Amino acid sequence: MESAQTLLMAGQVYVWIGLAVAVVFLGWGLDRIDAKGHGSWMFRPLLVPGVILIWPLVLWRWQVLARENDNLQNRHRPPLTTQRLMGLGLVLAIPVLIAGALLLRQDGPLERPAVMLETAAETSSNE
Amino acid sequence: MSDRYVPVQWNPNKWLYDAVLIACVAAYILIYLNLGNPAADVTRPADGAIVRMRAFGTCAFFMLTAILCIGPLARLDRRFLPLLYNRRHFGVITAVVAVTHSTYVLNWYFAFSPTPRLEALLGANTSYGQLLGFPFEAFGVFALIVLAILAATSHDFWLNFLTPPVWKRLHLMIYPAYAAVVAHVVLGYLQDTKNPAFALVFGAAALSVAGLHLAAHLKDGAARRAKGAWIPVARPQDISDSRARIVKMPDGRRAAVFRDGARIGAVSNACAHQNGPLGEGRVIDGCITCPWHGFQYRLEDGCSPPPFTEKVPTYDLRLQDGVIEIAAEANAPGTPVTPLDVPEASDV
């Protein structure tokens, strides 16, 4: 339980920091790094959960864009190799997980399910 | 396409897509609630809350399975491309269904816990050192966090802000999340259920994800990286009108060489919006059109027509002995390049 408490406490701290980053970024920072956001406010509440969840990534991208260090060519380098490797990982993981779990089961998943031979009413009338 | 951010970019196709999706989810939940209880083991009849929990849990699993099948299906057969068009809304609805499942879990199994419910969930079973009785809830929590991150970062702002490659890397977490969902089910419900129908349907669904990804991998594996400063592509007449030939460049990137009548031009194969495969799109009204979301770029400079501001890198081309050759180095996004003029190609 202590580990669970520590984990949840760490999660709460992470969320509070994320909330603070969201207020500053969405209220002030976004307009300075993205022209498409100028004068557009309705979409910003939708971004709050995202900022809270990935605020370290938000801070990194914010400083890259604020310093105009963004390499435009990198926007056109999709991670195709990573995607293929992760897809292959899934191809291997799924059958291993399913076969492993069926082997682990103490009885097979295809045995005949239990069947109620008589209803509760019949049981009480027999007594 | 839009020149400023709006909360949600609706259009009739997206309305239809979402309406069909929500109707399917509602139908699945209603059918499960009606059929799920009688199908449960009669020696341990399930309570209503448990049936509802299972209805939303299995629904989220099948939705995630469908999402992961759309990508390889669209690569294998273009007729599945329309399913890919609004996949982000599909993901957000899946996250909502998964959260509903977890809410039922917390409010049923931990309803009367003396400790806070989340704490009780994380601390109730800590047998991480053994396979039999492994705390499968941890896999579900991991998958739920990933789904929440992916849903929360689905707005177009995130694509532009993070850049499509970083956004894509973040969203590749869907793969470990799906593996975690499979582990969550096989180490949890599948260890206990006496219902063979679920085991069979679940196994078929999960293995279809694996099979489709393998098939798509084998199909893509045929392309090899080219070498040299100029790379031969094809004869002009070998490229269908309004279509492209995709070339794997020495630096690992891909370029798309388009023919629009007698004009031939080349741009990066990665769309500026979501890095969709431009080379699988068409030239419509003189503009290269992405097959995923319809973003458009001019053939001569890789820029979206005004008022839009998206740009993709262009490539120099030359005609050598009747064969189109493409420069290995990409130009900066939006660099004008005069298209090759090959009148004889349009006569074919």
JSON list of N, CA and C in Angstrom, two decimals, chain A residues 5 8 30 33-34 36 39-40 43 46-47 50 58 61 73-78 80 83-84 86 88 90-91 94 97 101 105-107 109-111 113-114 116, chain B residues 2-5 7 42-43 119 132 157-158 160-161 163 165 168 175-176 179 186 190-191 193-194 196 206 210 217 221 253-254 270 275 310-311 313 331-332:
[
{"chain": "A", "resi": 5, "resn": "GLN", "atom": "N", "xyz": [0.61, 4.43, -2.46]},
{"chain": "A", "resi": 5, "resn": "GLN", "atom": "CA", "xyz": [0.45, 5.81, -1.97]},
{"chain": "A", "resi": 5, "resn": "GLN", "atom": "C", "xyz": [1.50, 6.72, -2.60]},
{"chain": "A", "resi": 8, "resn": "LEU", "atom": "N", "xyz": [0.70, 7.36, -6.27]},
{"chain": "A", "resi": 8, "resn": "LEU", "atom": "CA", "xyz": [-0.41, 8.30, -6.46]},
{"chain": "A", "resi": 8, "resn": "LEU", "atom": "C", "xyz": [0.00, 9.72, -6.08]},
{"chain": "A", "resi": 30, "resn": "LEU", "atom": "N", "xyz": [1.34, 30.10, -26.21]},
{"chain": "A", "resi": 30, "resn": "LEU", "atom": "CA", "xyz": [0.90, 29.56, -27.50]},
{"chain": "A", "resi": 30, "resn": "LEU", "atom": "C", "xyz": [0.87, 30.62, -28.60]},
{"chain": "A", "resi": 33, "resn": "ILE", "atom": "N", "xyz": [4.21, 31.27, -30.41]},
{"chain": "A", "resi": 33, "resn": "ILE", "atom": "CA", "xyz": [4.93, 30.26, -31.19]},
{"chain": "A", "resi": 33, "resn": "ILE", "atom": "C", "xyz": [4.07, 29.66, -32.31]},
{"chain": "A", "resi": 34, "resn": "ASP", "atom": "N", "xyz": [2.78, 29.98, -32.38]},
{"chain": "A", "resi": 34, "resn": "ASP", "atom": "CA", "xyz": [1.93, 29.37, -33.41]},
{"chain": "A", "resi": 34, "resn": "ASP", "atom": "C", "xyz": [0.93, 30.40, -33.94]},
{"chain": "A", "resi": 36, "resn": "LYS", "atom": "N", "xyz": [-1.33, 30.13, -36.09]},
{"chain": "A", "resi": 36, "resn": "LYS", "atom": "CA", "xyz": [-2.71, 29.65, -36.30]},
{"chain": "A", "resi": 36, "resn": "LYS", "atom": "C", "xyz": [-3.58, 29.82, -35.04]},
{"chain": "A", "resi": 39, "resn": "GLY", "atom": "N", "xyz": [-5.93, 34.82, -31.85]},
{"chain": "A", "resi": 39, "resn": "GLY", "atom": "CA", "xyz": [-7.35, 35.18, -31.82]},
{"chain": "A", "resi": 39, "resn": "GLY", "atom": "C", "xyz": [-8.29, 34.00, -31.77]},
{"chain": "A", "resi": 40, "resn": "SER", "atom": "N", "xyz": [-7.75, 32.82, -31.61]},
{"chain": "A", "resi": 40, "resn": "SER", "atom": "CA", "xyz": [-8.60, 31.63, -31.56]},
{"chain": "A", "resi": 40, "resn": "SER", "atom": "C", "xyz": [-8.52, 31.03, -30.16]},
{"chain": "A", "resi": 43, "resn": "PHE", "atom": "N", "xyz": [-10.63, 26.55, -28.97]},
{"chain": "A", "resi": 43, "resn": "PHE", "atom": "CA", "xyz": [-10.02, 25.22, -29.00]},
{"chain": "A", "resi": 43, "resn": "PHE", "atom": "C", "xyz": [-9.10, 24.99, -27.80]},
{"chain": "A", "resi": 46, "resn": "LEU", "atom": "N", "xyz": [-9.68, 22.38, -24.98]},
{"chain": "A", "resi": 46, "resn": "LEU", "atom": "CA", "xyz": [-9.48, 20.99, -25.41]},
{"chain": "A", "resi": 46, "resn": "LEU", "atom": "C", "xyz": [-8.03, 20.55, -25.23]},
{"chain": "A", "resi": 47, "resn": "LEU", "atom": "N", "xyz": [-7.11, 21.52, -25.17]},
{"chain": "A", "resi": 47, "resn": "LEU", "atom": "CA", "xyz": [-5.69, 21.18, -25.08]},
{"chain": "A", "resi": 47, "resn": "LEU", "atom": "C", "xyz": [-5.25, 20.95, -23.63]},
{"chain": "A", "resi": 50, "resn": "GLY", "atom": "N", "xyz": [-4.17, 17.43, -22.57]},
{"chain": "A", "resi": 50, "resn": "GLY", "atom": "CA", "xyz": [-2.94, 17.04, -23.26]},
{"chain": "A", "resi": 50, "resn": "GLY", "atom": "C", "xyz": [-1.72, 17.68, -22.62]},
{"chain": "A", "resi": 58, "resn": "VAL", "atom": "N", "xyz": [5.86, 19.34, -23.79]},
{"chain": "A", "resi": 58, "resn": "VAL", "atom": "CA", "xyz": [5.38, 20.68, -24.14]},
{"chain": "A", "resi": 58, "resn": "VAL", "atom": "C", "xyz": [6.47, 21.72, -23.86]},
{"chain": "A", "resi": 61, "resn": "ARG", "atom": "N", "xyz": [9.28, 21.42, -26.55]},
{"chain": "A", "resi": 61, "resn": "ARG", "atom": "CA", "xyz": [8.92, 21.98, -27.86]},
{"chain": "A", "resi": 61, "resn": "ARG", "atom": "C", "xyz": [8.75, 23.51, -27.78]},
{"chain": "A", "resi": 73, "resn": "GLN", "atom": "N", "xyz": [13.14, 20.54, -42.02]},
{"chain": "A", "resi": 73, "resn": "GLN", "atom": "CA", "xyz": [13.27, 19.26, -42.74]},
{"chain": "A", "resi": 73, "resn": "GLN", "atom": "C", "xyz": [12.84, 18.09, -41.87]},
{"chain": "A", "resi": 74, "resn": "ASN", "atom": "N", "xyz": [13.05, 18.22, -40.54]},
{"chain": "A", "resi": 74, "resn": "ASN", "atom": "CA", "xyz": [12.70, 17.11, -39.64]},
{"chain": "A", "resi": 74, "resn": "ASN", "atom": "C", "xyz": [11.20, 16.83, -39.61]},
{"chain": "A", "resi": 75, "resn": "ARG", "atom": "N", "xyz": [10.41, 17.84, -40.02]},
{"chain": "A", "resi": 75, "resn": "ARG", "atom": "CA", "xyz": [8.95, 17.64, -40.03]},
{"chain": "A", "resi": 75, "resn": "ARG", "atom": "C", "xyz": [8.54, 16.62, -41.09]},
{"chain": "A", "resi": 76, "resn": "HIS", "atom": "N", "xyz": [9.46, 16.32, -41.99]},
{"chain": "A", "resi": 76, "resn": "HIS", "atom": "CA", "xyz": [9.12, 15.43, -43.10]},
{"chain": "A", "resi": 76, "resn": "HIS", "atom": "C", "xyz": [9.90, 14.12, -43.04]},
{"chain": "A", "resi": 77, "resn": "ARG", "atom": "N", "xyz": [10.27, 13.74, -41.83]},
{"chain": "A", "resi": 77, "resn": "ARG", "atom": "CA", "xyz": [10.97, 12.46, -41.63]},
{"chain": "A", "resi": 77, "resn": "ARG", "atom": "C", "xyz": [10.12, 11.57, -40.73]},
{"chain": "A", "resi": 78, "resn": "PRO", "atom": "N", "xyz": [9.09, 10.96, -41.26]},
{"chain": "A", "resi": 78, "resn": "PRO", "atom": "CA", "xyz": [8.25, 10.10, -40.41]},
{"chain": "A", "resi": 78, "resn": "PRO", "atom": "C", "xyz": [9.04, 8.91, -39.89]},
{"chain": "A", "resi": 80, "resn": "LEU", "atom": "N", "xyz": [9.33, 5.83, -39.93]},
{"chain": "A", "resi": 80, "resn": "LEU", "atom": "CA", "xyz": [8.83, 4.61, -40.57]},
{"chain": "A", "resi": 80, "resn": "LEU", "atom": "C", "xyz": [9.50, 3.35, -40.03]},
{"chain": "A", "resi": 83, "resn": "GLN", "atom": "N", "xyz": [8.16, 2.55, -36.63]},
{"chain": "A", "resi": 83, "resn": "GLN", "atom": "CA", "xyz": [6.80, 2.03, -36.75]},
{"chain": "A", "resi": 83, "resn": "GLN", "atom": "C", "xyz": [6.81, 0.58, -37.20]},
{"chain": "A", "resi": 84, "resn": "ARG", "atom": "N", "xyz": [7.69, 0.27, -38.15]},
{"chain": "A", "resi": 84, "resn": "ARG", "atom": "CA", "xyz": [7.75, -1.12, -38.64]},
{"chain": "A", "resi": 84, "resn": "ARG", "atom": "C", "xyz": [8.23, -2.05, -37.54]},
{"chain": "A", "resi": 86, "resn": "MET", "atom": "N", "xyz": [7.97, -1.60, -34.28]},
{"chain": "A", "resi": 86, "resn": "MET", "atom": "CA", "xyz": [6.95, -1.75, -33.24]},
{"chain": "A", "resi": 86, "resn": "MET", "atom": "C", "xyz": [5.81, -2.63, -33.73]},
{"chain": "A", "resi": 88, "resn": "LEU", "atom": "N", "xyz": [6.20, -5.08, -35.84]},
{"chain": "A", "resi": 88, "resn": "LEU", "atom": "CA", "xyz": [6.72, -6.46, -35.77]},
{"chain": "A", "resi": 88, "resn": "LEU", "atom": "C", "xyz": [6.74, -6.98, -34.34]},
{"chain": "A", "resi": 90, "resn": "LEU", "atom": "N", "xyz": [4.63, -6.23, -32.09]},
{"chain": "A", "resi": 90, "resn": "LEU", "atom": "CA", "xyz": [3.25, -6.62, -31.77]},
{"chain": "A", "resi": 90, "resn": "LEU", "atom": "C", "xyz": [2.93, -7.97, -32.41]},
{"chain": "A", "resi": 91, "resn": "VAL", "atom": "N", "xyz": [3.42, -8.19, -33.64]},
{"chain": "A", "resi": 91, "resn": "VAL", "atom": "CA", "xyz": [3.19, -9.46, -34.34]},
{"chain": "A", "resi": 91, "resn": "VAL", "atom": "C", "xyz": [3.73, -10.62, -33.50]},
{"chain": "A", "resi": 94, "resn": "ILE", "atom": "N", "xyz": [1.66, -10.80, -29.59]},
{"chain": "A", "resi": 94, "resn": "ILE", "atom": "CA", "xyz": [0.27, -11.27, -29.46]},
{"chain": "A", "resi": 94, "resn": "ILE", "atom": "C", "xyz": [0.18, -12.79, -29.36]},
{"chain": "A", "resi": 97, "resn": "LEU", "atom": "N", "xyz": [1.68, -14.02, -26.00]},
{"chain": "A", "resi": 97, "resn": "LEU", "atom": "CA", "xyz": [0.83, -13.73, -24.84]},
{"chain": "A", "resi": 97, "resn": "LEU", "atom": "C", "xyz": [-0.36, -14.69, -24.78]},
{"chain": "A", "resi": 101, "resn": "ALA", "atom": "N", "xyz": [-0.71, -17.58, -21.97]},
{"chain": "A", "resi": 101, "resn": "ALA", "atom": "CA", "xyz": [-1.81, -17.52, -21.01]},
{"chain": "A", "resi": 101, "resn": "ALA", "atom": "C", "xyz": [-2.63, -18.81, -21.03]},
{"chain": "A", "resi": 105, "resn": "ARG", "atom": "N", "xyz": [-3.15, -21.45, -17.88]},
{"chain": "A", "resi": 105, "resn": "ARG", "atom": "CA", "xyz": [-4.48, -21.73, -17.31]},
{"chain": "A", "resi": 105, "resn": "ARG", "atom": "C", "xyz": [-4.51, -23.13, -16.72]},
{"chain": "A", "resi": 106, "resn": "GLN", "atom": "N", "xyz": [-5.16, -23.25, -15.58]},
{"chain": "A", "resi": 106, "resn": "GLN", "atom": "CA", "xyz": [-5.16, -24.56, -14.92]},
{"chain": "A", "resi": 106, "resn": "GLN", "atom": "C", "xyz": [-6.11, -25.53, -15.57]},
{"chain": "A", "resi": 107, "resn": "ASP", "atom": "N", "xyz": [-7.11, -25.03, -16.27]},
{"chain": "A", "resi": 107, "resn": "ASP", "atom": "CA", "xyz": [-7.93, -25.90, -17.12]},
{"chain": "A", "resi": 107, "resn": "ASP", "atom": "C", "xyz": [-8.11, -25.17, -18.45]},
{"chain": "A", "resi": 109, "resn": "PRO", "atom": "N", "xyz": [-9.60, -23.46, -21.94]},
{"chain": "A", "resi": 109, "resn": "PRO", "atom": "CA", "xyz": [-10.72, -22.54, -22.12]},
{"chain": "A", "resi": 109, "resn": "PRO", "atom": "C", "xyz": [-11.88, -23.17, -22.88]},
{"chain": "A", "resi": 110, "resn": "LEU", "atom": "N", "xyz": [-11.65, -24.38, -23.43]},
{"chain": "A", "resi": 110, "resn": "LEU", "atom": "CA", "xyz": [-12.67, -24.97, -24.29]},
{"chain": "A", "resi": 110, "resn": "LEU", "atom": "C", "xyz": [-13.43, -26.11, -23.61]},
{"chain": "A", "resi": 111, "resn": "GLU", "atom": "N", "xyz": [-13.20, -26.27, -22.28]},
{"chain": "A", "resi": 111, "resn": "GLU", "atom": "CA", "xyz": [-13.95, -27.34, -21.62]},
{"chain": "A", "resi": 111, "resn": "GLU", "atom": "C", "xyz": [-15.42, -26.94, -21.56]},
{"chain": "A", "resi": 113, "resn": "PRO", "atom": "N", "xyz": [-18.81, -25.72, -20.40]},
{"chain": "A", "resi": 113, "resn": "PRO", "atom": "CA", "xyz": [-19.19, -24.90, -19.25]},
{"chain": "A", "resi": 113, "resn": "PRO", "atom": "C", "xyz": [-20.16, -25.64, -18.35]},
{"chain": "A", "resi": 114, "resn": "ALA", "atom": "N", "xyz": [-20.20, -25.24, -17.08]},
{"chain": "A", "resi": 114, "resn": "ALA", "atom": "CA", "xyz": [-21.11, -25.87, -16.13]},
{"chain": "A", "resi": 114, "resn": "ALA", "atom": "C", "xyz": [-22.56, -25.61, -16.56]},
{"chain": "A", "resi": 116, "resn": "MET", "atom": "N", "xyz": [-26.65, -25.81, -15.22]},
{"chain": "A", "resi": 116, "resn": "MET", "atom": "CA", "xyz": [-27.55, -25.99, -14.08]},
{"chain": "A", "resi": 116, "resn": "MET", "atom": "C", "xyz": [-28.59, -27.05, -14.43]},
{"chain": "B", "resi": 2, "resn": "SER", "atom": "N", "xyz": [-7.29, 24.03, -42.61]},
{"chain": "B", "resi": 2, "resn": "SER", "atom": "CA", "xyz": [-7.78, 25.25, -42.00]},
{"chain": "B", "resi": 2, "resn": "SER", "atom": "C", "xyz": [-6.60, 26.18, -41.74]},
{"chain": "B", "resi": 3, "resn": "ASP", "atom": "N", "xyz": [-6.84, 27.51, -41.85]},
{"chain": "B", "resi": 3, "resn": "ASP", "atom": "CA", "xyz": [-5.75, 28.44, -41.60]},
{"chain": "B", "resi": 3, "resn": "ASP", "atom": "C", "xyz": [-5.72, 28.91, -40.16]},
{"chain": "B", "resi": 4, "resn": "ARG", "atom": "N", "xyz": [-6.69, 28.47, -39.34]},
{"chain": "B", "resi": 4, "resn": "ARG", "atom": "CA", "xyz": [-6.67, 28.74, -37.89]},
{"chain": "B", "resi": 4, "resn": "ARG", "atom": "C", "xyz": [-7.34, 27.58, -37.17]},
{"chain": "B", "resi": 5, "resn": "TYR", "atom": "N", "xyz": [-7.00, 27.44, -35.89]},
{"chain": "B", "resi": 5, "resn": "TYR", "atom": "CA", "xyz": [-7.52, 26.30, -35.12]},
{"chain": "B", "resi": 5, "resn": "TYR", "atom": "C", "xyz": [-8.97, 26.51, -34.72]},
{"chain": "B", "resi": 7, "resn": "PRO", "atom": "N", "xyz": [-12.21, 24.19, -32.48]},
{"chain": "B", "resi": 7, "resn": "PRO", "atom": "CA", "xyz": [-12.28, 23.06, -31.53]},
{"chain": "B", "resi": 7, "resn": "PRO", "atom": "C", "xyz": [-12.31, 21.70, -32.25]},
{"chain": "B", "resi": 42, "resn": "VAL", "atom": "N", "xyz": [-23.20, -20.37, -15.05]},
{"chain": "B", "resi": 42, "resn": "VAL", "atom": "CA", "xyz": [-24.36, -20.42, -14.15]},
{"chain": "B", "resi": 42, "resn": "VAL", "atom": "C", "xyz": [-23.96, -20.67, -12.70]},
{"chain": "B", "resi": 43, "resn": "THR", "atom": "N", "xyz": [-22.75, -21.21, -12.48]},
{"chain": "B", "resi": 43, "resn": "THR", "atom": "CA", "xyz": [-22.33, -21.46, -11.09]},
{"chain": "B", "resi": 43, "resn": "THR", "atom": "C", "xyz": [-21.90, -20.17, -10.42]},
{"chain": "B", "resi": 119, "resn": "GLU", "atom": "N", "xyz": [-5.89, 3.83, -4.81]},
{"chain": "B", "resi": 119, "resn": "GLU", "atom": "CA", "xyz": [-4.84, 3.24, -3.97]},
{"chain": "B", "resi": 119, "resn": "GLU", "atom": "C", "xyz": [-5.13, 1.76, -3.74]},
{"chain": "B", "resi": 132, "resn": "LEU", "atom": "N", "xyz": [1.15, -16.74, -12.58]},
{"chain": "B", "resi": 132, "resn": "LEU", "atom": "CA", "xyz": [-0.21, -17.14, -12.21]},
{"chain": "B", "resi": 132, "resn": "LEU", "atom": "C", "xyz": [-0.69, -16.21, -11.10]},
{"chain": "B", "resi": 157, "resn": "PHE", "atom": "N", "xyz": [-3.66, 20.92, -33.44]},
{"chain": "B", "resi": 157, "resn": "PHE", "atom": "CA", "xyz": [-2.63, 21.76, -32.82]},
{"chain": "B", "resi": 157, "resn": "PHE", "atom": "C", "xyz": [-1.40, 20.93, -32.46]},
{"chain": "B", "resi": 158, "resn": "TRP", "atom": "N", "xyz": [-1.65, 19.74, -31.90]},
{"chain": "B", "resi": 158, "resn": "TRP", "atom": "CA", "xyz": [-0.54, 18.91, -31.42]},
{"chain": "B", "resi": 158, "resn": "TRP", "atom": "C", "xyz": [0.35, 18.45, -32.56]},
{"chain": "B", "resi": 160, "resn": "ASN", "atom": "N", "xyz": [0.95, 20.13, -35.33]},
{"chain": "B", "resi": 160, "resn": "ASN", "atom": "CA", "xyz": [1.76, 21.27, -35.75]},
{"chain": "B", "resi": 160, "resn": "ASN", "atom": "C", "xyz": [2.80, 21.63, -34.69]},
{"chain": "B", "resi": 161, "resn": "PHE", "atom": "N", "xyz": [2.41, 21.54, -33.42]},
{"chain": "B", "resi": 161, "resn": "PHE", "atom": "CA", "xyz": [3.29, 21.96, -32.32]},
{"chain": "B", "resi": 161, "resn": "PHE", "atom": "C", "xyz": [4.41, 20.95, -32.09]},
{"chain": "B", "resi": 163, "resn": "THR", "atom": "N", "xyz": [5.35, 18.57, -34.16]},
{"chain": "B", "resi": 163, "resn": "THR", "atom": "CA", "xyz": [5.77, 18.13, -35.50]},
{"chain": "B", "resi": 163, "resn": "THR", "atom": "C", "xyz": [5.24, 16.72, -35.76]},
{"chain": "B", "resi": 165, "resn": "PRO", "atom": "N", "xyz": [6.49, 13.94, -37.03]},
{"chain": "B", "resi": 165, "resn": "PRO", "atom": "CA", "xyz": [7.26, 12.77, -36.59]},
{"chain": "B", "resi": 165, "resn": "PRO", "atom": "C", "xyz": [7.23, 12.55, -35.07]},
{"chain": "B", "resi": 168, "resn": "LYS", "atom": "N", "xyz": [3.86, 11.36, -34.20]},
{"chain": "B", "resi": 168, "resn": "LYS", "atom": "CA", "xyz": [3.70, 9.95, -34.62]},
{"chain": "B", "resi": 168, "resn": "LYS", "atom": "C", "xyz": [4.39, 9.02, -33.62]},
{"chain": "B", "resi": 175, "resn": "TYR", "atom": "N", "xyz": [0.93, 0.67, -29.89]},
{"chain": "B", "resi": 175, "resn": "TYR", "atom": "CA", "xyz": [1.38, -0.73, -30.02]},
{"chain": "B", "resi": 175, "resn": "TYR", "atom": "C", "xyz": [1.61, -1.37, -28.65]},
{"chain": "B", "resi": 176, "resn": "PRO", "atom": "N", "xyz": [2.47, -0.79, -27.79]},
{"chain": "B", "resi": 176, "resn": "PRO", "atom": "CA", "xyz": [2.60, -1.40, -26.46]},
{"chain": "B", "resi": 176, "resn": "PRO", "atom": "C", "xyz": [1.28, -1.38, -25.69]},
{"chain": "B", "resi": 179, "resn": "ALA", "atom": "N", "xyz": [-0.65, -4.39, -26.79]},
{"chain": "B", "resi": 179, "resn": "ALA", "atom": "CA", "xyz": [-0.05, -5.60, -26.19]},
{"chain": "B", "resi": 179, "resn": "ALA", "atom": "C", "xyz": [-0.45, -5.67, -24.71]},
{"chain": "B", "resi": 186, "resn": "VAL", "atom": "N", "xyz": [-5.74, -11.70, -21.19]},
{"chain": "B", "resi": 186, "resn": "VAL", "atom": "CA", "xyz": [-5.35, -13.12, -21.09]},
{"chain": "B", "resi": 186, "resn": "VAL", "atom": "C", "xyz": [-4.93, -13.51, -19.67]},
{"chain": "B", "resi": 190, "resn": "LEU", "atom": "N", "xyz": [-9.47, -14.20, -19.18]},
{"chain": "B", "resi": 190, "resn": "LEU", "atom": "CA", "xyz": [-9.28, -15.48, -19.89]},
{"chain": "B", "resi": 190, "resn": "LEU", "atom": "C", "xyz": [-8.81, -16.60, -18.96]},
{"chain": "B", "resi": 191, "resn": "GLN", "atom": "N", "xyz": [-8.23, -16.24, -17.81]},
{"chain": "B", "resi": 191, "resn": "GLN", "atom": "CA", "xyz": [-7.81, -17.27, -16.85]},
{"chain": "B", "resi": 191, "resn": "GLN", "atom": "C", "xyz": [-9.01, -17.85, -16.12]},
{"chain": "B", "resi": 193, "resn": "THR", "atom": "N", "xyz": [-12.63, -17.41, -17.29]},
{"chain": "B", "resi": 193, "resn": "THR", "atom": "CA", "xyz": [-13.91, -17.63, -17.97]},
{"chain": "B", "resi": 193, "resn": "THR", "atom": "C", "xyz": [-14.11, -19.09, -18.36]},
{"chain": "B", "resi": 194, "resn": "LYS", "atom": "N", "xyz": [-15.35, -19.52, -18.29]},
{"chain": "B", "resi": 194, "resn": "LYS", "atom": "CA", "xyz": [-15.71, -20.86, -18.75]},
{"chain": "B", "resi": 194, "resn": "LYS", "atom": "C", "xyz": [-16.40, -20.79, -20.11]},
{"chain": "B", "resi": 196, "resn": "PRO", "atom": "N", "xyz": [-16.19, -20.53, -23.86]},
{"chain": "B", "resi": 196, "resn": "PRO", "atom": "CA", "xyz": [-15.21, -20.67, -24.95]},
{"chain": "B", "resi": 196, "resn": "PRO", "atom": "C", "xyz": [-15.43, -19.66, -26.07]},
{"chain": "B", "resi": 206, "resn": "ALA", "atom": "N", "xyz": [-7.37, -10.61, -31.91]},
{"chain": "B", "resi": 206, "resn": "ALA", "atom": "CA", "xyz": [-5.98, -10.21, -31.62]},
{"chain": "B", "resi": 206, "resn": "ALA", "atom": "C", "xyz": [-5.02, -10.76, -32.68]},
{"chain": "B", "resi": 210, "resn": "ALA", "atom": "N", "xyz": [-2.22, -9.08, -35.55]},
{"chain": "B", "resi": 210, "resn": "ALA", "atom": "CA", "xyz": [-0.85, -9.55, -35.81]},
{"chain": "B", "resi": 210, "resn": "ALA", "atom": "C", "xyz": [-0.69, -9.92, -37.29]},
{"chain": "B", "resi": 217, "resn": "HIS", "atom": "N", "xyz": [3.81, -5.46, -43.44]},
{"chain": "B", "resi": 217, "resn": "HIS", "atom": "CA", "xyz": [5.27, -5.39, -43.33]},
{"chain": "B", "resi": 217, "resn": "HIS", "atom": "C", "xyz": [5.93, -6.08, -44.53]},
{"chain": "B", "resi": 221, "resn": "GLY", "atom": "N", "xyz": [8.22, -4.24, -47.38]},
{"chain": "B", "resi": 221, "resn": "GLY", "atom": "CA", "xyz": [9.63, -4.66, -47.32]},
{"chain": "B", "resi": 221, "resn": "GLY", "atom": "C", "xyz": [10.30, -4.72, -48.67]},
{"chain": "B", "resi": 253, "resn": "ARG", "atom": "N", "xyz": [14.48, 8.66, -46.37]},
{"chain": "B", "resi": 253, "resn": "ARG", "atom": "CA", "xyz": [13.19, 9.30, -46.63]},
{"chain": "B", "resi": 253, "resn": "ARG", "atom": "C", "xyz": [12.59, 8.79, -47.94]},
{"chain": "B", "resi": 254, "resn": "ARG", "atom": "N", "xyz": [11.34, 9.14, -48.18]},
{"chain": "B", "resi": 254, "resn": "ARG", "atom": "CA", "xyz": [10.69, 8.74, -49.43]},
{"chain": "B", "resi": 254, "resn": "ARG", "atom": "C", "xyz": [10.24, 9.98, -50.18]},
{"chain": "B", "resi": 270, "resn": "ALA", "atom": "N", "xyz": [5.99, 12.63, -47.43]},
{"chain": "B", "resi": 270, "resn": "ALA", "atom": "CA", "xyz": [5.35, 12.82, -46.13]},
{"chain": "B", "resi": 270, "resn": "ALA", "atom": "C", "xyz": [4.56, 14.13, -46.12]},
{"chain": "B", "resi": 275, "resn": "ASN", "atom": "N", "xyz": [2.06, 13.50, -41.89]},
{"chain": "B", "resi": 275, "resn": "ASN", "atom": "CA", "xyz": [3.05, 12.65, -42.58]},
{"chain": "B", "resi": 275, "resn": "ASN", "atom": "C", "xyz": [2.37, 11.50, -43.33]},
{"chain": "B", "resi": 310, "resn": "GLU", "atom": "N", "xyz": [0.74, 25.33, -45.35]},
{"chain": "B", "resi": 310, "resn": "GLU", "atom": "CA", "xyz": [1.56, 24.12, -45.25]},
{"chain": "B", "resi": 310, "resn": "GLU", "atom": "C", "xyz": [2.53, 24.04, -46.43]},
{"chain": "B", "resi": 311, "resn": "LYS", "atom": "N", "xyz": [3.70, 23.44, -46.18]},
{"chain": "B", "resi": 311, "resn": "LYS", "atom": "CA", "xyz": [4.71, 23.27, -47.23]},
{"chain": "B", "resi": 311, "resn": "LYS", "atom": "C", "xyz": [5.36, 21.90, -47.08]},
{"chain": "B", "resi": 313, "resn": "PRO", "atom": "N", "xyz": [8.91, 19.58, -48.66]},
{"chain": "B", "resi": 313, "resn": "PRO", "atom": "CA", "xyz": [10.14, 19.70, -49.46]},
{"chain": "B", "resi": 313, "resn": "PRO", "atom": "C", "xyz": [9.90, 19.26, -50.90]},
{"chain": "B", "resi": 331, "resn": "ASN", "atom": "N", "xyz": [15.08, 19.71, -51.43]},
{"chain": "B", "resi": 331, "resn": "ASN", "atom": "CA", "xyz": [15.12, 21.16, -51.25]},
{"chain": "B", "resi": 331, "resn": "ASN", "atom": "C", "xyz": [14.35, 21.52, -49.99]},
{"chain": "B", "resi": 332, "resn": "ALA", "atom": "N", "xyz": [14.57, 22.74, -49.51]},
{"chain": "B", "resi": 332, "resn": "ALA", "atom": "CA", "xyz": [13.81, 23.21, -48.34]},
{"chain": "B", "resi": 332, "resn": "ALA", "atom": "C", "xyz": [12.32, 23.18, -48.67]}
]
